[in-house]
Amino acid sequence: MRRWSWRGPARMVALALLAVGLAGCGGTNAASAKGTVSVAYAGALVNLMERRLGPAFSQATGYGYEGRGAGAVALANEIRSKLIAPDVFISASATAYKPLQGAANGDIVSWYITFAGDSMVIGYNPKSQYAARFAAAASGAEPWYQVLETPGLRLGRTDPKLDPKGVNTLYTLQLAEAYYHLPGLAAKIIGPDENPAQIFPEEELVARLTAGQLDAGFFYLNEVKDAGIPYITLPKQINLSDPSLASAYAAATYTSASGTVQHGAPILFSVTIPATVKNEAGAVAFTRYLLGEQGQALLTSSGFLALPITFTGDAAKVPAGLAQYARG
């Protein structure tokens, strides 16, 4: 019998995922006299939140910071089920707020502020056996979709039931079918929408790729830039980055388990302070930092697309410290 060894790729994967787990439930200056601000955020932001924005916020304001990263829909379900009660909630799609909106859901979320855009890309492991082909695709020398169709290639993505990026992956592939005039392309690359061989938790996907467990994956631009992962840029007609193409993106659809039909849309990150807030002053301070000059600079340097800050929802429910954003 061959004995399993704590070496090589297995050890790298375990250590990388351990680091992600520690970051996802960690904190900065948790003993601050001003109290700690708990932030639930889309898992694509793990590196940014835990290594840069969270610590920078604490240093600038004196508040403690505690973050939890996961798929935004999964986080919304945890909030609704009272498993978590964050002071701030950041999502990669306004769709994730729906389980928390309206009187039937306790009006947990009644407004949100959109603060940045992003783009779908294909990140790849530079040590993959297919690295040369990925590099060729990145330079335009080989179609990216032909590389992803390679038998045996280990492709990762997130669960469309739990994470907006998982749905955005499906939209990107649907739009690619039309853009390249290749019907059936999505099925060749990913199989069924919920293919368990490809689906991983959002907060783990980067770690699995960098540890060598995956050859490639569908990511947001900010993720690959933060992690230093080489990537393939996709045309704006399919990468969901351009708000001016919103009507074209809407041609892509996803039907949820409940039968609700969702339509493709530009990737827009937004922030809200749920009714679960315990440290409202800290939540306001964090949101102001995120939307302010320092926060926006961190976002831009991490690969986010700068967009005008916009408000959606009930302005009467917005804390006084954020009233300037509710006025438009």
mmCIF file of C-alpha atoms in Angstrom:
data_model
loop_
_atom_site.group_PDB
_atom_site.id
_atom_site.type_symbol
_atom_site.label_atom_id
_atom_site.label_comp_id
_atom_site.label_asym_id
_atom_site.label_seq_id
_atom_site.Cartn_x
_atom_site.Cartn_y
_atom_site.Cartn_z
ATOM 1 C CA MET A 1 0.000 0.000 0.000
ATOM 2 C CA ARG A 2 1.347 3.398 -0.977
ATOM 3 C CA ARG A 3 1.554 5.783 1.975
ATOM 4 C CA TRP A 4 0.198 9.316 1.399
ATOM 5 C CA SER A 5 2.922 11.927 1.807
ATOM 6 C CA TRP A 6 2.609 15.500 3.116
ATOM 7 C CA ARG A 7 4.654 16.821 0.201
ATOM 8 C CA GLY A 8 4.392 18.374 -3.191
ATOM 9 C CA PRO A 9 1.061 19.528 -4.680
ATOM 10 C CA ALA A 10 -1.100 18.112 -1.882
ATOM 11 C CA ARG A 11 0.777 20.105 0.721
ATOM 12 C CA MET A 12 0.673 23.248 -1.433
ATOM 13 C CA VAL A 13 -3.093 22.976 -1.904
ATOM 14 C CA ALA A 14 -3.722 22.420 1.787
ATOM 15 C CA LEU A 15 -1.544 25.336 2.852
ATOM 16 C CA ALA A 16 -3.055 27.663 0.279
ATOM 17 C CA LEU A 17 -6.604 26.793 1.313
ATOM 18 C CA LEU A 18 -5.672 27.161 4.975
ATOM 19 C CA ALA A 19 -4.420 30.660 4.237
ATOM 20 C CA VAL A 20 -7.687 31.490 2.486
ATOM 21 C CA GLY A 21 -9.684 30.141 5.412
ATOM 22 C CA LEU A 22 -7.722 32.179 7.913
ATOM 23 C CA ALA A 23 -8.120 35.322 5.823
ATOM 24 C CA GLY A 24 -11.845 34.765 5.371
ATOM 25 C CA CYS A 25 -12.524 34.777 9.093
ATOM 26 C CA GLY A 26 -9.652 36.941 10.260
ATOM 27 C CA GLY A 27 -9.496 40.474 11.519
ATOM 28 C CA THR A 28 -7.308 43.501 11.911
ATOM 29 C CA ASN A 29 -6.999 45.472 15.135
ATOM 30 C CA ALA A 30 -9.931 43.500 16.519
ATOM 31 C CA ALA A 31 -9.344 44.936 19.995
ATOM 32 C CA SER A 32 -9.759 48.553 18.854
ATOM 33 C CA ALA A 33 -11.380 50.900 21.369
ATOM 34 C CA LYS A 34 -13.742 52.031 18.578
ATOM 35 C CA GLY A 35 -14.956 48.488 18.087
ATOM 36 C CA THR A 36 -14.717 46.122 15.158
ATOM 37 C CA VAL A 37 -16.492 46.465 11.820
ATOM 38 C CA SER A 38 -17.623 43.123 10.407
ATOM 39 C CA VAL A 39 -17.706 43.028 6.617
ATOM 40 C CA ALA A 40 -19.250 40.235 4.549
ATOM 41 C CA TYR A 41 -17.956 40.454 0.993
ATOM 42 C CA ALA A 42 -17.899 38.640 -2.332
ATOM 43 C CA GLY A 43 -15.140 36.024 -2.204
ATOM 44 C CA ALA A 44 -13.440 37.550 -5.233
ATOM 45 C CA LEU A 45 -12.270 40.296 -2.874
ATOM 46 C CA VAL A 46 -10.394 38.099 -0.388
ATOM 47 C CA ASN A 47 -6.884 39.323 -1.247
ATOM 48 C CA LEU A 48 -7.930 42.949 -1.510
ATOM 49 C CA MET A 49 -9.959 42.992 1.704
ATOM 50 C CA GLU A 50 -7.671 40.981 3.958
ATOM 51 C CA ARG A 51 -4.282 42.171 2.761
ATOM 52 C CA ARG A 52 -4.901 45.735 1.672
ATOM 53 C CA LEU A 53 -8.219 47.458 2.208
ATOM 54 C CA GLY A 54 -9.096 46.042 5.631
ATOM 55 C CA PRO A 55 -5.702 46.827 7.206
ATOM 56 C CA ALA A 56 -5.570 50.244 5.502
ATOM 57 C CA PHE A 57 -9.036 51.107 6.830
ATOM 58 C CA SER A 58 -8.034 50.142 10.363
ATOM 59 C CA GLN A 59 -4.825 52.142 10.213
ATOM 60 C CA ALA A 60 -6.594 55.215 8.835
ATOM 61 C CA THR A 61 -9.601 55.196 11.185
ATOM 62 C CA GLY A 62 -8.704 53.284 14.338
ATOM 63 C CA TYR A 63 -11.577 50.824 13.907
ATOM 64 C CA GLY A 64 -10.987 47.095 14.027
ATOM 65 C CA TYR A 65 -11.828 45.073 10.936
ATOM 66 C CA GLU A 66 -13.170 41.530 10.554
ATOM 67 C CA GLY A 67 -13.961 40.090 7.137
ATOM 68 C CA ARG A 68 -15.816 37.105 5.763
ATOM 69 C CA GLY A 69 -15.529 36.268 2.063
ATOM 70 C CA ALA A 70 -17.795 33.857 0.172
ATOM 71 C CA GLY A 71 -20.189 33.773 -2.764
ATOM 72 C CA ALA A 72 -22.493 36.779 -2.412
ATOM 73 C CA VAL A 73 -25.689 34.724 -2.749
ATOM 74 C CA ALA A 74 -24.408 32.310 -0.110
ATOM 75 C CA LEU A 75 -23.668 35.246 2.192
ATOM 76 C CA ALA A 76 -27.147 36.685 1.626
ATOM 77 C CA ASN A 77 -28.664 33.339 2.567
ATOM 78 C CA GLU A 78 -26.556 33.245 5.737
ATOM 79 C CA ILE A 79 -27.687 36.761 6.642
ATOM 80 C CA ARG A 80 -31.335 35.907 6.032
ATOM 81 C CA SER A 81 -30.974 32.755 8.142
ATOM 82 C CA LYS A 82 -29.327 34.807 10.919
ATOM 83 C CA LEU A 83 -26.151 32.737 10.743
ATOM 84 C CA ILE A 84 -24.155 35.938 10.322
ATOM 85 C CA ALA A 85 -24.993 39.564 11.079
ATOM 86 C CA PRO A 86 -22.455 41.773 9.300
ATOM 87 C CA ASP A 87 -22.192 45.520 9.619
ATOM 88 C CA VAL A 88 -21.391 45.872 5.911
ATOM 89 C CA PHE A 89 -22.227 43.674 2.912
ATOM 90 C CA ILE A 90 -20.399 43.966 -0.432
ATOM 91 C CA SER A 91 -21.720 42.097 -3.470
ATOM 92 C CA ALA A 92 -20.618 41.602 -7.064
ATOM 93 C CA SER A 93 -24.260 41.730 -8.194
ATOM 94 C CA ALA A 94 -27.353 43.517 -6.948
ATOM 95 C CA THR A 95 -29.238 40.268 -7.582
ATOM 96 C CA ALA A 96 -27.678 38.871 -4.402
ATOM 97 C CA TYR A 97 -29.606 41.411 -2.307
ATOM 98 C CA LYS A 98 -33.032 40.144 -3.389
ATOM 99 C CA PRO A 99 -33.411 37.545 -0.590
ATOM 100 C CA LEU A 100 -32.897 40.411 1.879
ATOM 101 C CA GLN A 101 -35.187 43.017 0.332
ATOM 102 C CA GLY A 102 -38.811 43.840 1.033
ATOM 103 C CA ALA A 103 -41.060 43.541 4.045
ATOM 104 C CA ALA A 104 -41.349 39.765 3.613
ATOM 105 C CA ASN A 105 -37.582 39.534 4.159
ATOM 106 C CA GLY A 106 -37.452 41.985 7.034
ATOM 107 C CA ASP A 107 -36.167 44.886 4.895
ATOM 108 C CA ILE A 108 -32.638 43.779 5.765
ATOM 109 C CA VAL A 109 -31.345 45.546 2.658
ATOM 110 C CA SER A 110 -33.205 48.649 1.479
ATOM 111 C CA TRP A 111 -30.455 50.447 -0.456
ATOM 112 C CA TYR A 112 -27.026 49.955 -1.993
ATOM 113 C CA ILE A 113 -24.276 52.038 -3.555
ATOM 114 C CA THR A 114 -22.512 50.874 -6.719
ATOM 115 C CA PHE A 115 -18.825 51.767 -6.621
ATOM 116 C CA ALA A 116 -16.801 49.800 -9.226
ATOM 117 C CA GLY A 117 -16.952 47.561 -12.256
ATOM 118 C CA ASP A 118 -15.019 44.463 -13.263
ATOM 119 C CA SER A 119 -14.383 42.118 -16.159
ATOM 120 C CA MET A 120 -14.479 38.369 -16.708
ATOM 121 C CA VAL A 121 -11.117 36.843 -17.649
ATOM 122 C CA ILE A 122 -9.555 33.397 -17.865
ATOM 123 C CA GLY A 123 -6.728 32.970 -15.382
ATOM 124 C CA TYR A 124 -4.238 30.150 -15.842
ATOM 125 C CA ASN A 125 -1.452 28.439 -13.946
ATOM 126 C CA PRO A 126 1.918 29.306 -15.559
ATOM 127 C CA LYS A 127 3.201 25.858 -14.536
ATOM 128 C CA SER A 128 0.321 24.016 -16.184
ATOM 129 C CA GLN A 129 1.203 21.578 -18.936
ATOM 130 C CA TYR A 130 -0.976 23.780 -21.160
ATOM 131 C CA ALA A 131 0.753 27.038 -20.178
ATOM 132 C CA ALA A 132 2.290 27.608 -23.615
ATOM 133 C CA ARG A 133 -1.117 27.304 -25.255
ATOM 134 C CA PHE A 134 -2.673 29.638 -22.705
ATOM 135 C CA ALA A 135 0.071 32.170 -23.402
ATOM 136 C CA ALA A 136 -0.617 31.809 -27.123
ATOM 137 C CA ALA A 137 -4.305 32.443 -26.475
ATOM 138 C CA ALA A 138 -3.454 35.505 -24.374
ATOM 139 C CA SER A 139 -1.478 36.915 -27.316
ATOM 140 C CA GLY A 140 -4.236 36.087 -29.799
ATOM 141 C CA ALA A 141 -2.265 33.358 -31.567
ATOM 142 C CA GLU A 142 -4.767 30.624 -30.633
ATOM 143 C CA PRO A 143 -8.476 30.878 -29.832
ATOM 144 C CA TRP A 144 -8.962 30.665 -26.060
ATOM 145 C CA TYR A 145 -11.974 28.422 -26.398
ATOM 146 C CA GLN A 146 -10.001 25.801 -28.322
ATOM 147 C CA VAL A 147 -7.554 25.559 -25.438
ATOM 148 C CA LEU A 148 -10.385 25.146 -22.903
ATOM 149 C CA GLU A 149 -11.899 22.341 -24.989
ATOM 150 C CA THR A 150 -8.737 20.235 -24.515
ATOM 151 C CA PRO A 151 -9.561 16.820 -22.990
ATOM 152 C CA GLY A 152 -8.121 16.435 -19.495
ATOM 153 C CA LEU A 153 -7.713 20.160 -18.868
ATOM 154 C CA ARG A 154 -8.696 21.015 -15.278
ATOM 155 C CA LEU A 155 -11.006 24.029 -15.388
ATOM 156 C CA GLY A 156 -12.441 25.750 -12.321
ATOM 157 C CA ARG A 157 -15.431 28.033 -11.802
ATOM 158 C CA THR A 158 -17.891 28.895 -9.072
ATOM 159 C CA ASP A 159 -21.397 27.682 -8.314
ATOM 160 C CA PRO A 160 -24.081 29.691 -10.161
ATOM 161 C CA LYS A 161 -26.523 28.881 -7.347
ATOM 162 C CA LEU A 162 -24.333 30.589 -4.746
ATOM 163 C CA ASP A 163 -22.139 33.119 -6.504
ATOM 164 C CA PRO A 164 -22.753 35.845 -9.106
ATOM 165 C CA LYS A 165 -19.417 35.020 -10.752
ATOM 166 C CA GLY A 166 -20.691 31.507 -11.389
ATOM 167 C CA VAL A 167 -23.665 32.985 -13.240
ATOM 168 C CA ASN A 168 -21.443 35.502 -15.025
ATOM 169 C CA THR A 169 -19.318 32.612 -16.291
ATOM 170 C CA LEU A 170 -22.406 31.122 -17.910
ATOM 171 C CA TYR A 171 -23.356 34.487 -19.406
ATOM 172 C CA THR A 172 -19.848 34.924 -20.833
ATOM 173 C CA LEU A 173 -19.969 31.539 -22.530
ATOM 174 C CA GLN A 174 -23.460 32.121 -23.926
ATOM 175 C CA LEU A 175 -22.367 35.461 -25.332
ATOM 176 C CA ALA A 176 -19.241 33.804 -26.750
ATOM 177 C CA GLU A 177 -21.386 31.342 -28.693
ATOM 178 C CA ALA A 178 -23.110 34.235 -30.443
ATOM 179 C CA TYR A 179 -19.981 36.386 -30.820
ATOM 180 C CA TYR A 180 -17.899 33.618 -32.429
ATOM 181 C CA HIS A 181 -20.878 31.982 -34.189
ATOM 182 C CA LEU A 182 -20.204 28.679 -32.438
ATOM 183 C CA PRO A 183 -23.420 27.116 -31.129
ATOM 184 C CA GLY A 184 -22.784 24.522 -28.433
ATOM 185 C CA LEU A 185 -19.478 26.083 -27.366
ATOM 186 C CA ALA A 186 -20.492 26.383 -23.710
ATOM 187 C CA ALA A 187 -21.409 22.700 -23.422
ATOM 188 C CA LYS A 188 -18.066 21.695 -24.953
ATOM 189 C CA ILE A 189 -16.157 23.704 -22.352
ATOM 190 C CA ILE A 190 -18.154 23.287 -19.152
ATOM 191 C CA GLY A 191 -20.704 20.531 -19.728
ATOM 192 C CA PRO A 192 -23.838 21.125 -17.632
ATOM 193 C CA ASP A 193 -24.278 24.449 -15.856
ATOM 194 C CA GLU A 194 -23.731 22.789 -12.487
ATOM 195 C CA ASN A 195 -20.907 20.430 -13.352
ATOM 196 C CA PRO A 196 -19.484 19.286 -9.968
ATOM 197 C CA ALA A 197 -16.107 18.479 -11.513
ATOM 198 C CA GLN A 198 -15.515 22.185 -12.168
ATOM 199 C CA ILE A 199 -17.293 23.994 -9.331
ATOM 200 C CA PHE A 200 -15.442 25.239 -6.249
ATOM 201 C CA PRO A 201 -16.189 27.799 -3.519
ATOM 202 C CA GLU A 202 -15.407 31.301 -4.731
ATOM 203 C CA GLU A 203 -13.039 32.042 -1.878
ATOM 204 C CA GLU A 204 -10.958 28.937 -2.759
ATOM 205 C CA LEU A 205 -10.680 29.193 -6.535
ATOM 206 C CA VAL A 206 -7.562 31.374 -6.672
ATOM 207 C CA ALA A 207 -5.792 29.215 -4.088
ATOM 208 C CA ARG A 208 -6.588 26.008 -5.966
ATOM 209 C CA LEU A 209 -5.254 27.457 -9.209
ATOM 210 C CA THR A 210 -2.032 28.821 -7.728
ATOM 211 C CA ALA A 211 -1.452 25.569 -5.844
ATOM 212 C CA GLY A 212 -1.562 23.624 -9.112
ATOM 213 C CA GLN A 213 -4.871 21.856 -8.589
ATOM 214 C CA LEU A 214 -6.371 23.591 -11.640
ATOM 215 C CA ASP A 215 -4.997 24.518 -15.043
ATOM 216 C CA ALA A 216 -7.318 27.457 -15.579
ATOM 217 C CA GLY A 217 -10.437 29.127 -14.259
ATOM 218 C CA PHE A 218 -12.949 31.881 -14.829
ATOM 219 C CA PHE A 219 -12.144 34.900 -12.664
ATOM 220 C CA TYR A 220 -12.724 38.591 -12.272
ATOM 221 C CA LEU A 221 -9.890 40.801 -13.470
ATOM 222 C CA ASN A 222 -9.212 42.099 -9.963
ATOM 223 C CA GLU A 223 -8.616 38.557 -8.663
ATOM 224 C CA VAL A 224 -5.896 37.661 -11.147
ATOM 225 C CA LYS A 225 -4.186 41.043 -10.839
ATOM 226 C CA ASP A 226 -4.189 40.854 -7.038
ATOM 227 C CA ALA A 227 -2.764 37.334 -7.081
ATOM 228 C CA GLY A 228 -0.289 37.874 -9.936
ATOM 229 C CA ILE A 229 -1.947 35.194 -12.065
ATOM 230 C CA PRO A 230 -1.433 35.349 -15.858
ATOM 231 C CA TYR A 231 -4.701 35.711 -17.710
ATOM 232 C CA ILE A 232 -6.468 35.848 -21.048
ATOM 233 C CA THR A 233 -8.444 39.004 -21.788
ATOM 234 C CA LEU A 234 -11.822 38.450 -23.424
ATOM 235 C CA PRO A 235 -13.586 40.793 -25.890
ATOM 236 C CA LYS A 236 -15.782 43.428 -24.252
ATOM 237 C CA GLN A 237 -18.747 41.982 -26.133
ATOM 238 C CA ILE A 238 -18.602 38.937 -23.828
ATOM 239 C CA ASN A 239 -16.632 39.930 -20.710
ATOM 240 C CA LEU A 240 -19.475 41.915 -19.053
ATOM 241 C CA SER A 241 -17.243 44.927 -18.427
ATOM 242 C CA ASP A 242 -18.903 47.658 -20.492
ATOM 243 C CA PRO A 243 -22.073 49.330 -19.126
ATOM 244 C CA SER A 244 -22.830 50.664 -22.618
ATOM 245 C CA LEU A 245 -23.356 47.046 -23.769
ATOM 246 C CA ALA A 246 -25.915 46.249 -21.069
ATOM 247 C CA SER A 247 -28.706 45.573 -23.566
ATOM 248 C CA ALA A 248 -26.486 43.145 -25.500
ATOM 249 C CA TYR A 249 -25.411 41.347 -22.314
ATOM 250 C CA ALA A 250 -29.076 40.909 -21.385
ATOM 251 C CA ALA A 251 -29.450 38.394 -24.221
ATOM 252 C CA ALA A 252 -27.718 35.834 -21.990
ATOM 253 C CA THR A 253 -29.955 34.162 -19.406
ATOM 254 C CA TYR A 254 -29.806 31.886 -16.386
ATOM 255 C CA THR A 255 -32.776 30.160 -14.783
ATOM 256 C CA SER A 256 -32.405 29.635 -11.047
ATOM 257 C CA ALA A 257 -33.617 26.572 -9.167
ATOM 258 C CA SER A 258 -36.755 28.518 -8.217
ATOM 259 C CA GLY A 259 -37.536 29.161 -11.877
ATOM 260 C CA THR A 260 -36.527 32.823 -11.858
ATOM 261 C CA VAL A 261 -34.955 33.927 -15.130
ATOM 262 C CA GLN A 262 -31.946 36.226 -14.719
ATOM 263 C CA HIS A 263 -30.370 38.217 -17.529
ATOM 264 C CA GLY A 264 -26.759 39.095 -18.206
ATOM 265 C CA ALA A 265 -25.608 42.524 -17.064
ATOM 266 C CA PRO A 266 -22.382 44.474 -16.544
ATOM 267 C CA ILE A 267 -20.393 43.374 -13.487
ATOM 268 C CA LEU A 268 -21.003 46.020 -10.840
ATOM 269 C CA PHE A 269 -19.769 45.852 -7.252
ATOM 270 C CA SER A 270 -21.901 47.538 -4.619
ATOM 271 C CA VAL A 271 -22.017 48.041 -0.864
ATOM 272 C CA THR A 272 -24.807 48.296 1.697
ATOM 273 C CA ILE A 273 -25.249 48.468 5.457
ATOM 274 C CA PRO A 274 -27.829 45.793 6.333
ATOM 275 C CA ALA A 275 -30.376 46.153 9.105
ATOM 276 C CA THR A 276 -28.235 43.583 10.956
ATOM 277 C CA VAL A 277 -25.661 46.319 11.683
ATOM 278 C CA LYS A 278 -24.319 46.398 15.227
ATOM 279 C CA ASN A 279 -21.593 49.000 14.825
ATOM 280 C CA GLU A 280 -23.314 51.590 12.633
ATOM 281 C CA ALA A 281 -20.692 54.273 13.173
ATOM 282 C CA GLY A 282 -17.997 51.816 12.127
ATOM 283 C CA ALA A 283 -20.048 50.646 9.162
ATOM 284 C CA VAL A 284 -20.466 54.218 7.977
ATOM 285 C CA ALA A 285 -16.741 54.856 8.444
ATOM 286 C CA PHE A 286 -15.856 51.752 6.424
ATOM 287 C CA THR A 287 -18.269 52.627 3.621
ATOM 288 C CA ARG A 288 -16.965 56.185 3.459
ATOM 289 C CA TYR A 289 -13.397 54.863 3.306
ATOM 290 C CA LEU A 290 -14.315 52.419 0.533
ATOM 291 C CA LEU A 291 -16.030 55.127 -1.514
ATOM 292 C CA GLY A 292 -13.426 57.788 -0.761
ATOM 293 C CA GLU A 293 -10.180 58.651 -2.489
ATOM 294 C CA GLN A 294 -8.018 56.094 -0.672
ATOM 295 C CA GLY A 295 -10.455 53.230 -1.116
ATOM 296 C CA GLN A 296 -11.026 53.995 -4.773
ATOM 297 C CA ALA A 297 -7.282 54.153 -5.385
ATOM 298 C CA LEU A 298 -6.872 50.686 -3.860
ATOM 299 C CA LEU A 299 -9.673 49.369 -6.055
ATOM 300 C CA THR A 300 -8.217 50.822 -9.241
ATOM 301 C CA SER A 301 -4.747 49.487 -8.502
ATOM 302 C CA SER A 302 -6.295 46.050 -7.931
ATOM 303 C CA GLY A 303 -7.837 45.905 -11.401
ATOM 304 C CA PHE A 304 -11.323 47.253 -10.754
ATOM 305 C CA LEU A 305 -12.863 49.510 -13.375
ATOM 306 C CA ALA A 306 -13.600 53.039 -12.193
ATOM 307 C CA LEU A 307 -17.270 53.984 -12.531
ATOM 308 C CA PRO A 308 -19.426 56.849 -11.272
ATOM 309 C CA ILE A 309 -20.697 56.094 -7.758
ATOM 310 C CA THR A 310 -24.466 55.589 -7.947
ATOM 311 C CA PHE A 311 -27.213 55.052 -5.386
ATOM 312 C CA THR A 312 -30.193 52.687 -5.571
ATOM 313 C CA GLY A 313 -32.980 52.263 -3.022
ATOM 314 C CA ASP A 314 -34.694 54.069 -0.157
ATOM 315 C CA ALA A 315 -32.736 57.239 0.638
ATOM 316 C CA ALA A 316 -34.648 57.647 3.911
ATOM 317 C CA LYS A 317 -32.987 54.491 5.265
ATOM 318 C CA VAL A 318 -29.431 55.672 4.608
ATOM 319 C CA PRO A 319 -27.398 56.703 7.695
ATOM 320 C CA ALA A 320 -26.743 60.426 7.944
ATOM 321 C CA GLY A 321 -23.021 59.915 7.401
ATOM 322 C CA LEU A 322 -23.718 58.592 3.888
ATOM 323 C CA ALA A 323 -26.502 60.996 2.932
ATOM 324 C CA GLN A 324 -24.282 62.678 0.332
ATOM 325 C CA TYR A 325 -24.313 59.494 -1.747
ATOM 326 C CA ALA A 326 -28.097 59.117 -1.541
ATOM 327 C CA ARG A 327 -28.584 62.574 -2.976
ATOM 328 C CA GLY A 328 -26.909 61.504 -6.203
#
